[in-house]
Coordinates of C-alpha atoms in Angstrom, one line a residue:
P1 CA -5.1 -0.6 -16.3
Q2 CA -7.0 3.6 -14.7
H3 CA -3.2 3.9 -13.3
L4 CA -2.0 3.4 -17.3
I5 CA -4.1 5.8 -19.3
Q6 CA -3.0 8.5 -16.1
N7 CA 0.2 7.9 -17.5
K8 CA 0.1 7.4 -21.3
I9 CA -1.7 10.8 -21.7
I10 CA 0.8 12.9 -19.4
M11 CA 3.4 10.8 -21.8
D12 CA 1.3 11.3 -25.0
Y13 CA -0.4 14.8 -24.6
Q14 CA 0.9 16.4 -27.2
N15 CA 0.0 13.5 -29.6
K16 CA -2.5 15.1 -31.7
E17 CA -3.3 11.2 -33.4
L18 CA -4.5 10.1 -30.0
G19 CA -6.2 13.7 -29.2
Y20 CA -5.8 13.9 -25.3
S21 CA -4.7 17.5 -25.1
K22 CA -7.9 17.6 -27.0
Y23 CA -9.9 16.6 -23.8
F24 CA -7.6 17.0 -21.2
D25 CA -5.9 20.2 -18.8
L26 CA -2.2 18.8 -17.9
R27 CA -0.8 20.6 -14.8
F28 CA 2.3 19.6 -12.8
S29 CA 1.8 19.7 -8.5
L30 CA 3.9 17.5 -5.5
I31 CA 1.2 15.4 -5.2
P32 CA 1.5 11.9 -3.4
T33 CA 1.7 9.7 -6.4
L34 CA 4.8 10.9 -8.1
F35 CA 7.0 7.8 -7.9
S36 CA 4.7 5.7 -9.7
I37 CA 3.5 8.6 -12.5
F38 CA 7.9 9.4 -13.0
S39 CA 8.8 5.1 -12.6
I40 CA 6.3 4.3 -15.2
I41 CA 6.4 6.8 -17.7
S42 CA 10.4 6.8 -17.4
L43 CA 10.1 3.2 -18.1
S44 CA 7.8 2.9 -21.1
K45 CA 10.4 5.3 -23.1
I46 CA 12.7 2.1 -23.1
F47 CA 10.2 -0.8 -22.9
G48 CA 6.2 0.1 -23.6
I49 CA 3.5 1.5 -21.1
Y50 CA 2.1 -2.4 -20.7
I51 CA 6.2 -3.5 -20.1
A52 CA 6.8 -0.8 -17.8
G53 CA 3.7 -1.0 -15.3
K54 CA 4.4 -4.8 -15.3
I55 CA 8.2 -4.2 -14.3
F56 CA 6.8 -1.5 -11.5
L57 CA 4.6 -4.6 -10.4
S58 CA 7.2 -6.5 -10.1
I59 CA 9.6 -4.2 -8.2
Y60 CA 6.8 -4.9 -5.5
I61 CA 6.9 -8.3 -5.5
I62 CA 10.6 -8.1 -5.1
L63 CA 11.0 -5.2 -2.7
F64 CA 7.9 -6.0 -0.3
P65 CA 9.1 -8.9 1.1
L66 CA 12.7 -7.5 1.3
S67 CA 12.1 -4.6 3.7
I68 CA 9.3 -6.8 5.5
F69 CA 12.9 -8.6 6.3
Y70 CA 14.7 -5.6 6.8
F71 CA 12.4 -4.0 9.2
L72 CA 12.4 -7.2 11.5
S73 CA 15.5 -7.3 11.8
A74 CA 16.2 -3.1 12.4
V75 CA 13.9 -3.8 15.6
D76 CA 15.4 -7.4 16.5
E77 CA 17.6 -9.6 14.9
R78 CA 16.3 -12.5 16.0
K79 CA 13.0 -11.5 14.6
A80 CA 13.8 -11.2 10.6
I81 CA 12.8 -15.1 10.7
L82 CA 9.5 -13.7 11.1
G83 CA 9.3 -12.0 7.7
F84 CA 8.8 -15.0 5.9
F85 CA 5.6 -14.1 7.0
S86 CA 5.3 -12.0 4.3
F87 CA 5.3 -14.1 1.3
I88 CA 1.8 -14.9 2.4
F89 CA 0.5 -11.4 2.4
T90 CA 2.7 -9.7 -0.9
Y91 CA -0.3 -10.4 -3.6
N92 CA -2.6 -9.4 -1.2
W93 CA -5.6 -7.0 -1.6
F94 CA -3.9 -3.7 -2.6
F95 CA -2.3 -5.7 -5.4
N96 CA -5.1 -7.5 -7.4
K97 CA -7.4 -4.1 -6.6
G98 CA -4.7 -2.5 -9.3
L99 CA -3.9 -0.3 -5.8
I100 CA -0.3 0.1 -7.1
D101 CA 1.1 3.4 -5.5
F102 CA -0.3 2.5 -1.9
S103 CA 1.3 -0.7 -2.8
I104 CA 4.5 0.4 -3.6
S105 CA 4.9 2.6 -0.6
L106 CA 4.6 -0.2 1.6
P107 CA 8.4 -1.7 1.3
F108 CA 9.9 2.1 1.1
F109 CA 7.6 2.3 4.4
F110 CA 9.4 -0.5 6.2
F111 CA 12.3 0.3 4.1
A112 CA 12.2 4.6 5.7
L113 CA 11.9 3.2 9.2
G114 CA 13.8 -0.3 9.4
Y115 CA 16.9 2.3 8.4
W116 CA 15.9 4.6 10.9
L117 CA 15.6 2.2 13.4
N118 CA 19.3 0.8 12.7
N119 CA 20.9 4.0 12.7
R120 CA 19.1 6.5 14.7
D121 CA 21.7 6.8 17.2
K122 CA 24.4 7.2 15.1
M123 CA 23.0 9.9 11.7
G124 CA 25.7 11.4 10.6
I125 CA 24.9 14.1 7.1
G126 CA 25.5 10.5 4.9
K127 CA 22.8 8.3 6.5
M128 CA 20.8 11.4 7.2
M129 CA 20.5 12.0 3.8
I130 CA 19.0 8.4 2.8
S131 CA 16.8 8.3 5.9
T132 CA 15.3 11.6 3.8
I133 CA 15.4 10.2 0.7
L134 CA 13.5 6.8 1.8
A135 CA 10.9 8.9 3.9
L136 CA 10.9 11.0 0.5
L137 CA 9.8 7.8 -1.4
A138 CA 7.1 6.7 0.8
L139 CA 5.6 10.6 1.0
F140 CA 5.6 10.7 -3.1
S141 CA 4.1 7.2 -3.0
H142 CA 1.1 7.4 -1.3
L143 CA 0.3 10.1 1.6
F144 CA -1.4 7.3 4.0
S145 CA 2.0 5.7 4.2
F146 CA 3.7 8.5 5.3
I147 CA 1.0 9.8 7.9
I148 CA 1.4 6.3 9.3
L149 CA 5.4 6.9 9.0
M150 CA 5.4 10.1 11.3
I151 CA 3.4 8.8 14.1
S152 CA 5.9 5.3 13.7
V153 CA 8.7 7.6 14.4
S154 CA 6.9 9.9 16.4
L155 CA 6.2 7.0 18.9
V156 CA 9.6 5.5 18.9
Q157 CA 10.9 8.8 20.0
I158 CA 8.7 9.0 22.7
F159 CA 9.8 5.6 24.4
R160 CA 13.1 5.2 23.7
Y161 CA 14.3 9.1 24.0
K162 CA 14.3 11.5 27.4
N163 CA 16.8 13.7 26.1
K164 CA 15.0 16.3 23.5
K165 CA 18.1 17.0 22.2
H166 CA 19.0 14.0 20.7
A167 CA 15.4 13.2 20.3
F168 CA 15.2 16.9 17.8
T169 CA 18.8 15.8 16.0
T170 CA 16.8 12.3 15.4
S171 CA 14.1 13.8 13.5
I172 CA 16.0 16.2 11.1
P173 CA 15.7 13.4 8.4
F174 CA 11.7 13.6 7.8
I175 CA 12.2 18.3 8.6
L176 CA 11.8 18.1 4.8
P177 CA 9.3 15.6 3.5
I178 CA 7.2 16.8 6.5
I179 CA 7.5 19.8 4.8
L180 CA 6.7 18.6 1.0
F181 CA 3.6 16.9 3.1
A182 CA 2.3 20.3 4.1
I183 CA 2.8 22.3 1.0
F184 CA 0.3 19.7 -0.8
W185 CA -1.6 19.4 2.5
F186 CA -2.7 23.1 3.0
S187 CA -2.7 23.1 -1.3
R188 CA -4.8 20.2 -1.7
S189 CA -8.4 20.9 -3.4
P190 CA -11.1 21.7 -1.1
D191 CA -13.0 18.1 -2.8
V192 CA -10.6 16.9 -0.4
A193 CA -12.4 15.9 2.9
P194 CA -11.1 15.8 6.6
M195 CA -11.5 12.1 8.0
D196 CA -14.5 11.3 9.8
V197 CA -13.5 9.3 12.9
L198 CA -17.0 10.3 14.2
A199 CA -18.2 7.6 11.7
A200 CA -21.1 4.6 13.3
F201 CA -19.3 1.0 14.3
N202 CA -20.2 -1.6 12.2
L203 CA -19.2 -4.9 13.6
L204 CA -20.0 -6.7 9.8
V205 CA -17.3 -4.0 8.1
L206 CA -15.0 -4.1 10.5
I207 CA -14.2 -8.0 9.4
K208 CA -15.1 -7.2 6.0
S209 CA -12.1 -4.5 6.3
F210 CA -9.6 -6.2 8.5
F211 CA -9.6 -9.9 6.8
G212 CA -10.7 -8.1 3.2
M213 CA -6.9 -7.8 2.6
F214 CA -5.7 -11.4 2.5
L215 CA -8.8 -12.3 0.4
S216 CA -9.6 -11.3 -3.3
F217 CA -10.1 -13.3 -6.2
S218 CA -10.8 -16.7 -4.9
P219 CA -11.6 -16.1 -1.1
V220 CA -12.9 -19.0 0.3
L221 CA -10.0 -21.1 -1.0
E222 CA -7.3 -18.1 -0.2
A223 CA -8.8 -17.9 3.6
I224 CA -8.5 -22.1 3.4
I225 CA -4.8 -21.6 2.6
M226 CA -4.3 -18.6 5.6
A227 CA -6.1 -20.6 7.9
A228 CA -2.7 -22.2 9.2
P229 CA 0.2 -19.4 9.4
L230 CA -2.8 -17.3 10.5
L231 CA -3.1 -19.5 13.7
Y232 CA 0.4 -20.0 13.9
L233 CA 0.9 -16.1 14.6
V234 CA -2.1 -16.8 17.2
F235 CA -0.3 -19.4 19.0
L236 CA 3.1 -17.5 18.6
F237 CA 0.9 -14.4 20.2
L238 CA -0.5 -16.6 23.0
R239 CA 2.9 -17.9 23.7
K240 CA 4.0 -14.5 24.4
I241 CA 1.3 -13.3 26.4
L242 CA 1.8 -16.7 28.8
A243 CA 5.8 -16.0 29.1
N244 CA 4.6 -12.1 30.1
K245 CA 1.9 -12.4 32.8
P246 CA 0.6 -10.7 35.0
F247 CA -0.1 -8.8 31.5
S248 CA -0.6 -5.3 33.0
I249 CA -1.6 -1.4 31.6
K250 CA 1.9 -0.2 33.5
K251 CA 3.9 -3.3 32.1
L252 CA 2.5 -2.6 28.9
F253 CA 3.9 1.2 28.8
D254 CA 7.1 0.4 30.6
K255 CA 9.5 1.3 28.2
K256 CA 12.1 -1.9 29.2
Y257 CA 9.6 -4.6 27.8
K258 CA 9.8 -2.4 24.3
N259 CA 6.1 -2.4 23.6
E260 CA 6.4 0.4 21.3
F261 CA 5.6 -1.8 18.7
L262 CA 2.6 -3.5 19.9
I263 CA 1.1 0.1 21.4
L264 CA 1.7 1.5 17.7
A265 CA -0.6 -1.6 16.4
L266 CA -3.1 -0.7 19.4
I267 CA -3.3 2.9 18.4
L268 CA -4.0 2.0 14.4
L269 CA -6.2 -0.3 15.6
L270 CA -8.3 2.1 17.9
L271 CA -8.2 4.1 14.7
F272 CA -9.6 1.6 12.0
V273 CA -12.1 0.2 14.1
I274 CA -13.5 4.4 14.5
S275 CA -12.4 6.0 10.6
P276 CA -15.6 5.3 8.4
P277 CA -14.6 2.3 5.2
D278 CA -14.3 5.5 2.5
L279 CA -13.8 8.9 2.5
K280 CA -15.3 11.4 0.4
T281 CA -12.3 11.8 -2.3
W282 CA -10.3 8.5 -0.7
A283 CA -11.7 4.9 -1.3
H284 CA -11.3 2.6 0.8
F285 CA -9.8 4.4 3.4
K286 CA -10.2 2.2 6.5
I287 CA -8.7 -1.5 5.5
R288 CA -5.4 0.9 4.9
F289 CA -4.5 0.6 8.5
V290 CA -4.7 -3.3 8.0
P291 CA -1.3 -4.4 6.7
F292 CA 0.0 -1.7 9.0
I293 CA -1.3 -3.0 12.4
V294 CA -0.7 -6.4 11.4
L295 CA 3.0 -6.2 10.6
F296 CA 3.5 -4.2 14.0
F297 CA 2.3 -6.8 15.8
V298 CA 4.4 -9.1 14.5
S299 CA 7.4 -7.6 15.2
W300 CA 6.6 -7.4 18.5
L301 CA 6.1 -11.4 18.7
E302 CA 8.6 -13.5 20.0
P303 CA 11.4 -16.0 17.2
P304 CA 9.7 -19.5 17.2
K305 CA 11.6 -22.1 18.5
K306 CA 10.7 -24.7 16.1
K307 CA 12.0 -23.2 13.0
R308 CA 11.3 -25.7 10.6
L309 CA 7.7 -26.2 11.2
F310 CA 7.6 -22.6 10.6
L311 CA 9.2 -22.1 7.8
S312 CA 6.9 -25.4 6.1
I313 CA 3.9 -23.7 6.7
T314 CA 4.5 -20.5 5.8
I315 CA 6.4 -21.2 2.4
I316 CA 3.6 -24.4 1.3
A317 CA 0.9 -21.4 1.9
A318 CA 3.1 -19.1 -0.2
V319 CA 3.3 -21.4 -2.9
L320 CA 0.3 -22.8 -3.0
L321 CA -1.4 -18.7 -3.2
V322 CA 1.2 -17.8 -5.6
M323 CA -0.3 -20.5 -7.8
L324 CA -4.2 -19.4 -6.9
T325 CA -3.3 -16.1 -8.1
F326 CA -1.5 -17.2 -11.2
F327 CA -4.8 -19.2 -12.4
N328 CA -7.1 -16.6 -11.3
Y329 CA -4.6 -13.9 -13.9
Y330 CA -4.5 -17.0 -16.0
S331 CA -8.5 -16.8 -16.1
I332 CA -8.8 -12.7 -15.9
N333 CA -6.6 -12.4 -19.4
K334 CA -8.3 -15.2 -21.5
D335 CA -11.4 -12.7 -20.7
F336 CA -9.5 -9.6 -21.5
A337 CA -8.8 -10.7 -24.7
D338 CA -12.3 -11.4 -26.0
Y339 CA -12.9 -7.6 -24.2
S340 CA -10.3 -5.9 -25.9
S341 CA -11.5 -7.6 -29.4
G342 CA -13.0 -4.8 -30.5
I343 CA -9.9 -2.1 -29.7
N344 CA -9.0 -2.4 -34.0
I345 CA -12.3 -1.1 -34.9
I346 CA -12.6 2.4 -32.8
E347 CA -11.5 4.8 -34.2
R348 CA -8.7 7.2 -33.0
N349 CA -9.6 10.7 -31.1
K350 CA -13.5 9.5 -30.3
L351 CA -15.5 9.6 -26.8
I352 CA -16.0 6.1 -26.1
L353 CA -18.4 4.9 -23.8
P354 CA -17.7 1.7 -22.0
I355 CA -19.1 -1.6 -21.0
T356 CA -18.5 -2.3 -18.1
I357 CA -19.1 -6.0 -16.8
K358 CA -21.1 -7.5 -13.9
D359 CA -18.7 -8.1 -10.7
L360 CA -18.2 -11.6 -10.9
Y361 CA -15.7 -11.8 -8.0
G362 CA -18.0 -10.8 -5.4
Y363 CA -17.3 -8.0 -1.7
T364 CA -13.7 -8.4 -2.8
M365 CA -13.1 -7.8 -6.3
R366 CA -13.5 -6.4 -9.8
P367 CA -11.1 -7.0 -12.2
Y368 CA -12.9 -6.4 -15.0
E369 CA -14.3 -2.8 -13.7
H370 CA -11.5 -0.6 -15.7
F371 CA -10.5 -2.6 -18.9
W372 CA -12.4 0.1 -20.8
A373 CA -9.0 1.9 -20.1
Y374 CA -7.1 -0.3 -22.6
Y375 CA -9.5 0.9 -25.5
H376 CA -8.1 4.8 -24.7
I377 CA -4.6 3.6 -23.9
E378 CA -4.7 2.5 -27.9
K379 CA -6.9 4.7 -29.6
G380 CA -6.8 8.2 -27.2
G381 CA -10.3 9.9 -27.0
T382 CA -11.7 10.8 -23.8
G383 CA -15.2 8.7 -21.7
P384 CA -16.3 9.1 -18.1
Y385 CA -14.7 7.4 -16.3
V386 CA -10.5 8.2 -16.8
F387 CA -10.0 9.4 -13.0
A388 CA -9.2 12.9 -14.0
G389 CA -10.2 16.1 -12.3
H390 CA -8.6 14.4 -8.3
S391 CA -6.5 16.7 -6.1
T392 CA -3.7 13.9 -6.1
H393 CA -4.0 13.6 -10.3
L394 CA -1.9 16.0 -12.6
I395 CA -5.3 15.9 -15.5
S396 CA -8.1 16.3 -15.3
Y397 CA -11.4 17.5 -17.9
K398 CA -10.8 20.5 -20.0
E399 CA -15.3 20.8 -20.0
N400 CA -17.4 18.6 -17.7
M401 CA -17.0 14.9 -17.8
P402 CA -18.8 13.1 -20.6

């Protein structure tokens, strides 16, 4: 709901009854979350703010596995079957945490990279435009995914092209997105901290961050369900290693073995290890590397020989995870009904001080943390937690945070 309240303020900024203009300033800027803002506000004009949010999330649920299938088939058509792994990652920590901008950026990232891989050697004007649009969608969904996209394209260029002219031609679709990225990066507010790559190594934080992507509301049950497909991944890894022994550093960087996505996964794994869990104004920084590491690693594996066994394991796990997710959201919705029962007795356009609920889901999730936003959506006014003032937000408090 913290995303819905920001969009609600932008959409109804001039509504005198809700009084948003009394408490907040509204500005326009090229921020890397414009896609979700534009999409949800546009959908809200037709369906209302709540249904718009659900439609937006449904778009992610549909696009994420499709983008993984597309990307894997672009790497190697035989590997498309490995896309079934994406079904067990769809309802991941980012989605359940409510990080909708980063979540929607993932399918745009894999569509952009997959389309470029498919068409990089036959880039006409039309295909350049499509590739540029996909890169822009990644950029205006989340900055992190766009940065990884540029790193990925650069590494593939190094591995695939000796001809500098050809490498430049295939990079043309990314010129405009890079210019817009530079405009935002160099005009950002000074409160955005640079990456602190000297953060101390902490094994416990590393383990929690890496496996945290797969766990959310019910960590123990989710771990049990995901054990079989993840072990199957380990089996495919061992099979690949044994098939290519002796495995050496020289062979790793030999271009004829096409290990660029394995190298990319290893580079991102190194960045994951040395990066801090959070930056000053960029929460959950370290864990954002994980989906790219995992899926680049999957793209390096060979497709399973026993396809029925593979499909059975992944589909059963995916169905069980969907059922578990439904049960968890059903329970949370019952609690939400109690929390929101006081909305009708709150006056419009007032300062609302929220009641926060103790974290009931352990380390990984805080599903009740932002329930207060629904009071502001319905009644307007202001409060202390409206996520205003960050350089990636279009709204800011007119005065100090209440």
